[in-house]
GROMACS .gro file of N, CA, C and O in nm:
model
  284
    1UNK      N    1  -2.254  12.638   7.853
    1UNK     CA    2  -2.192  12.606   7.727
    1UNK      C    3  -2.080  12.505   7.747
    1UNK      O    4  -2.058  12.424   7.662
    2UNK      N    5  -2.011  12.508   7.856
    2UNK     CA    6  -1.903  12.414   7.878
    2UNK      C    7  -1.779  12.451   7.799
    2UNK      O    8  -1.768  12.560   7.745
    3UNK      N    9  -1.688  12.357   7.792
    3UNK     CA   10  -1.564  12.385   7.719
    3UNK      C   11  -1.534  12.282   7.611
    3UNK      O   12  -1.426  12.281   7.555
    4UNK      N   13  -1.629  12.197   7.580
    4UNK     CA   14  -1.611  12.099   7.473
    4UNK      C   15  -1.619  12.172   7.339
    4UNK      O   16  -1.720  12.236   7.308
    5UNK      N   17  -1.513  12.164   7.256
    5UNK     CA   18  -1.513  12.236   7.128
    5UNK      C   19  -1.631  12.202   7.037
    5UNK      O   20  -1.683  12.291   6.969
    6UNK      N   21  -1.674  12.076   7.037
    6UNK     CA   22  -1.787  12.038   6.952
    6UNK      C   23  -1.916  12.106   6.998
    6UNK      O   24  -1.997  12.151   6.916
    7UNK      N   25  -1.936  12.114   7.129
    7UNK     CA   26  -2.055  12.182   7.181
    7UNK      C   27  -2.049  12.331   7.154
    7UNK      O   28  -2.148  12.393   7.114
    8UNK      N   29  -1.932  12.390   7.174
    8UNK     CA   30  -1.914  12.533   7.147
    8UNK      C   31  -1.947  12.563   7.002
    8UNK      O   32  -2.021  12.657   6.971
    9UNK      N   33  -1.895  12.483   6.910
    9UNK     CA   34  -1.920  12.505   6.767
    9UNK      C   35  -2.068  12.490   6.734
    9UNK      O   36  -2.126  12.569   6.660
   10UNK      N   37  -2.130  12.385   6.786
   10UNK     CA   38  -2.272  12.361   6.760
   10UNK      C   39  -2.357  12.477   6.810
   10UNK      O   40  -2.445  12.526   6.738
   11UNK      N   41  -2.333  12.522   6.931
   11UNK     CA   42  -2.413  12.632   6.988
   11UNK      C   43  -2.390  12.763   6.916
   11UNK      O   44  -2.485  12.837   6.890
   12UNK      N   45  -2.265  12.794   6.883
   12UNK     CA   46  -2.240  12.920   6.811
   12UNK      C   47  -2.296  12.915   6.669
   12UNK      O   48  -2.343  13.016   6.619
   13UNK      N   49  -2.293  12.798   6.607
   13UNK     CA   50  -2.355  12.786   6.475
   13UNK      C   51  -2.507  12.801   6.483
   13UNK      O   52  -2.569  12.862   6.396
   14UNK      N   53  -2.565  12.745   6.587
   14UNK     CA   54  -2.711  12.747   6.602
   14UNK      C   55  -2.763  12.885   6.643
   14UNK      O   56  -2.857  12.936   6.584
   15UNK      N   57  -2.702  12.944   6.744
   15UNK     CA   58  -2.754  13.069   6.800
   15UNK      C   59  -2.676  13.194   6.758
   15UNK      O   60  -2.726  13.305   6.773
   16UNK      N   61  -2.554  13.176   6.713
   16UNK     CA   62  -2.469  13.289   6.678
   16UNK      C   63  -2.383  13.330   6.796
   16UNK      O   64  -2.430  13.329   6.910
   17UNK      N   65  -2.257  13.367   6.771
   17UNK     CA   66  -2.167  13.404   6.880
   17UNK      C   67  -2.213  13.530   6.954
   17UNK      O   68  -2.177  13.549   7.070
   18UNK      N   69  -2.295  13.612   6.893
   18UNK     CA   70  -2.344  13.734   6.958
   18UNK      C   71  -2.452  13.703   7.062
   18UNK      O   72  -2.497  13.793   7.134
   19UNK      N   73  -2.491  13.575   7.075
   19UNK     CA   74  -2.593  13.535   7.174
   19UNK      C   75  -2.539  13.436   7.275
   19UNK      O   76  -2.616  13.373   7.347
   20UNK      N   77  -2.409  13.421   7.281
   20UNK     CA   78  -2.347  13.325   7.372
   20UNK      C   79  -2.274  13.398   7.485
   20UNK      O   80  -2.213  13.501   7.462
   21UNK      N   81  -2.282  13.342   7.606
   21UNK     CA   82  -2.211  13.395   7.721
   21UNK      C   83  -2.126  13.285   7.782
   21UNK      O   84  -2.164  13.168   7.781
   22UNK      N   85  -2.013  13.323   7.836
   22UNK     CA   86  -1.927  13.231   7.907
   22UNK      C   87  -1.959  13.236   8.054
   22UNK      O   88  -1.980  13.343   8.110
   23UNK      N   89  -1.964  13.122   8.117
   23UNK     CA   90  -1.987  13.116   8.259
   23UNK      C   91  -1.919  12.993   8.315
   23UNK      O   92  -1.856  12.918   8.244
   24UNK      N   93  -1.931  12.975   8.445
   24UNK     CA   94  -1.872  12.858   8.508
   24UNK      C   95  -1.977  12.789   8.592
   24UNK      O   96  -2.081  12.845   8.622
   25UNK      N   97  -1.947  12.668   8.627
   25UNK     CA   98  -2.032  12.594   8.720
   25UNK      C   99  -1.968  12.590   8.857
   25UNK      O  100  -2.006  12.510   8.941
   26UNK      N  101  -1.867  12.673   8.878
   26UNK     CA  102  -1.800  12.679   9.008
   26UNK      C  103  -1.899  12.728   9.111
   26UNK      O  104  -1.975  12.818   9.081
   27UNK      N  105  -1.910  12.675   9.226
   27UNK     CA  106  -1.823  12.575   9.290
   27UNK      C  107  -1.868  12.431   9.268
   27UNK      O  108  -1.810  12.340   9.326
   28UNK      N  109  -1.969  12.409   9.188
   28UNK     CA  110  -2.017  12.272   9.165
   28UNK      C  111  -1.913  12.192   9.087
   28UNK      O  112  -1.880  12.080   9.123
   29UNK      N  113  -1.862  12.248   8.980
   29UNK     CA  114  -1.754  12.186   8.904
   29UNK      C  115  -1.630  12.272   8.918
   29UNK      O  116  -1.638  12.391   8.944
   30UNK      N  117  -1.517  12.212   8.896
   30UNK     CA  118  -1.391  12.287   8.905
   30UNK      C  119  -1.393  12.402   8.803
   30UNK      O  120  -1.442  12.387   8.691
   31UNK      N  121  -1.340  12.514   8.843
   31UNK     CA  122  -1.334  12.630   8.754
   31UNK      C  123  -1.240  12.600   8.638
   31UNK      O  124  -1.135  12.538   8.654
   32UNK      N  125  -1.278  12.642   8.521
   32UNK     CA  126  -1.198  12.627   8.400
   32UNK      C  127  -1.108  12.748   8.388
   32UNK      O  128  -1.155  12.862   8.395
   33UNK      N  129  -0.980  12.727   8.372
   33UNK     CA  130  -0.893  12.844   8.360
   33UNK      C  131  -0.901  12.902   8.220
   33UNK      O  132  -0.940  12.836   8.124
   34UNK      N  133  -0.863  13.028   8.210
   34UNK     CA  134  -0.879  13.101   8.084
   34UNK      C  135  -0.798  13.041   7.970
   34UNK      O  136  -0.839  13.048   7.854
   35UNK      N  137  -0.685  12.981   7.999
   35UNK     CA  138  -0.601  12.926   7.892
   35UNK      C  139  -0.663  12.799   7.833
   35UNK      O  140  -0.661  12.779   7.712
   36UNK      N  141  -0.719  12.715   7.920
   36UNK     CA  142  -0.787  12.595   7.871
   36UNK      C  143  -0.909  12.633   7.789
   36UNK      O  144  -0.935  12.575   7.684
   37UNK      N  145  -0.984  12.732   7.837
   37UNK     CA  146  -1.104  12.773   7.765
   37UNK      C  147  -1.068  12.837   7.630
   37UNK      O  148  -1.132  12.811   7.530
   38UNK      N  149  -0.965  12.919   7.627
   38UNK     CA  150  -0.921  12.982   7.501
   38UNK      C  151  -0.884  12.873   7.401
   38UNK      O  152  -0.918  12.882   7.284
   39UNK      N  153  -0.816  12.769   7.449
   39UNK     CA  154  -0.782  12.657   7.361
   39UNK      C  155  -0.906  12.588   7.307
   39UNK      O  156  -0.910  12.550   7.189
   40UNK      N  157  -1.008  12.573   7.391
   40UNK     CA  158  -1.133  12.511   7.345
   40UNK      C  159  -1.200  12.597   7.238
   40UNK      O  160  -1.254  12.544   7.141
   41UNK      N  161  -1.196  12.729   7.255
   41UNK     CA  162  -1.254  12.819   7.155
   41UNK      C  163  -1.180  12.807   7.022
   41UNK      O  164  -1.242  12.805   6.915
   42UNK      N  165  -1.048  12.798   7.028
   42UNK     CA  166  -0.969  12.784   6.906
   42UNK      C  167  -0.999  12.651   6.837
   42UNK      O  168  -1.016  12.646   6.715
   43UNK      N  169  -1.005  12.543   6.915
   43UNK     CA  170  -1.036  12.411   6.856
   43UNK      C  171  -1.178  12.407   6.800
   43UNK      O  172  -1.206  12.333   6.706
   44UNK      N  173  -1.267  12.490   6.854
   44UNK     CA  174  -1.404  12.497   6.802
   44UNK      C  175  -1.409  12.577   6.672
   44UNK      O  176  -1.511  12.577   6.604
   45UNK      N  177  -1.301  12.647   6.641
   45UNK     CA  178  -1.296  12.722   6.516
   45UNK      C  179  -1.347  12.864   6.526
   45UNK      O  180  -1.370  12.929   6.423
   46UNK      N  181  -1.363  12.918   6.647
   46UNK     CA  182  -1.407  13.056   6.661
   46UNK      C  183  -1.292  13.149   6.623
   46UNK      O  184  -1.177  13.124   6.662
   47UNK      N  185  -1.324  13.253   6.549
   47UNK     CA  186  -1.221  13.350   6.516
   47UNK      C  187  -1.206  13.447   6.634
   47UNK      O  188  -1.278  13.438   6.732
   48UNK      N  189  -1.113  13.539   6.625
   48UNK     CA  190  -1.085  13.630   6.736
   48UNK      C  191  -1.207  13.714   6.774
   48UNK      O  192  -1.237  13.733   6.891
   49UNK      N  193  -1.279  13.765   6.675
   49UNK     CA  194  -1.399  13.845   6.701
   49UNK      C  195  -1.505  13.764   6.774
   49UNK      O  196  -1.564  13.810   6.871
   50UNK      N  197  -1.530  13.642   6.728
   50UNK     CA  198  -1.629  13.556   6.793
   50UNK      C  199  -1.587  13.523   6.936
   50UNK      O  200  -1.669  13.526   7.028
   51UNK      N  201  -1.459  13.492   6.955
   51UNK     CA  202  -1.409  13.461   7.089
   51UNK      C  203  -1.425  13.579   7.183
   51UNK      O  204  -1.462  13.562   7.299
   52UNK      N  205  -1.400  13.699   7.136
   52UNK     CA  206  -1.416  13.819   7.220
   52UNK      C  207  -1.562  13.838   7.262
   52UNK      O  208  -1.589  13.876   7.375
   53UNK      N  209  -1.654  13.812   7.172
   53UNK     CA  210  -1.795  13.823   7.207
   53UNK      C  211  -1.832  13.723   7.316
   53UNK      O  212  -1.894  13.759   7.416
   54UNK      N  213  -1.793  13.599   7.296
   54UNK     CA  214  -1.830  13.491   7.388
   54UNK      C  215  -1.764  13.509   7.524
   54UNK      O  216  -1.825  13.479   7.627
   55UNK      N  217  -1.642  13.558   7.529
   55UNK     CA  218  -1.567  13.565   7.655
   55UNK      C  219  -1.581  13.697   7.728
   55UNK      O  220  -1.508  13.723   7.822
   56UNK      N  221  -1.674  13.780   7.689
   56UNK     CA  222  -1.696  13.902   7.767
   56UNK      C  223  -1.765  14.014   7.693
   56UNK      O  224  -1.831  14.097   7.755
   57UNK      N  225  -1.751  14.019   7.562
   57UNK     CA  226  -1.812  14.126   7.486
   57UNK      C  227  -1.964  14.129   7.497
   57UNK      O  228  -2.024  14.235   7.513
   58UNK      N  229  -2.024  14.013   7.491
   58UNK     CA  230  -2.171  14.007   7.499
   58UNK      C  231  -2.223  14.048   7.635
   58UNK      O  232  -2.322  14.122   7.645
   59UNK      N  233  -2.159  14.002   7.740
   59UNK     CA  234  -2.207  14.038   7.874
   59UNK      C  235  -2.186  14.188   7.900
   59UNK      O  236  -2.271  14.252   7.961
   60UNK      N  237  -2.077  14.245   7.852
   60UNK     CA  238  -2.057  14.390   7.868
   60UNK      C  239  -2.166  14.467   7.794
   60UNK      O  240  -2.219  14.565   7.845
   61UNK      N  241  -2.201  14.420   7.676
   61UNK     CA  242  -2.307  14.485   7.599
   61UNK      C  243  -2.441  14.474   7.672
   61UNK      O  244  -2.514  14.573   7.687
   62UNK      N  245  -2.474  14.355   7.720
   62UNK     CA  246  -2.601  14.334   7.790
   62UNK      C  247  -2.613  14.415   7.918
   62UNK      O  248  -2.721  14.461   7.953
   63UNK      N  249  -2.502  14.434   7.988
   63UNK     CA  250  -2.503  14.508   8.114
   63UNK      C  251  -2.478  14.657   8.095
   63UNK      O  252  -2.479  14.733   8.192
   64UNK      N  253  -2.455  14.698   7.970
   64UNK     CA  254  -2.431  14.839   7.942
   64UNK      C  255  -2.298  14.890   7.994
   64UNK      O  256  -2.285  15.008   8.027
   65UNK      N  257  -2.199  14.801   8.002
   65UNK     CA  258  -2.067  14.840   8.050
   65UNK      C  259  -1.982  14.889   7.935
   65UNK      O  260  -2.006  14.857   7.819
   66UNK      N  261  -1.879  14.966   7.967
   66UNK     CA  262  -1.789  15.017   7.864
   66UNK      C  263  -1.716  14.903   7.797
   66UNK      O  264  -1.697  14.796   7.855
   67UNK      N  265  -1.673  14.930   7.676
   67UNK     CA  266  -1.593  14.830   7.603
   67UNK      C  267  -1.461  14.815   7.674
   67UNK      O  268  -1.413  14.905   7.741
   68UNK      N  269  -1.400  14.698   7.654
   68UNK     CA  270  -1.271  14.673   7.718
   68UNK      C  271  -1.167  14.771   7.665
   68UNK      O  272  -1.170  14.813   7.550
   69UNK      N  273  -1.078  14.810   7.752
   69UNK     CA  274  -0.972  14.902   7.714
   69UNK      C  275  -0.853  14.825   7.663
   69UNK      O  276  -0.823  14.718   7.710
   70UNK      N  277  -0.790  14.880   7.567
   70UNK     CA  278  -0.669  14.818   7.512
   70UNK      C  279  -0.549  14.897   7.562
   70UNK      O  280  -0.549  15.017   7.559
   71UNK      N  281  -0.448  14.823   7.608
   71UNK     CA  282  -0.330  14.887   7.664
   71UNK      C  283  -0.233  14.910   7.561
   71UNK      O  284  -0.152  14.972   7.528
   0.00000   0.00000   0.00000
């Protein structure tokens, strides 16, 4: 998916945020830090719920892992 806001918006509009996963191309490309990626999600117009799905909620669901804990 990358971190380009236009690509993020296009893909989430096309497939839905519930079908998107975040990943990296590390070590091929430099790792994207979480703050830069969060900024890209905001510029793409994803709301908090959509961002949570894309940044971990979907993979936890697919792998059958527990929901994230809130402190």
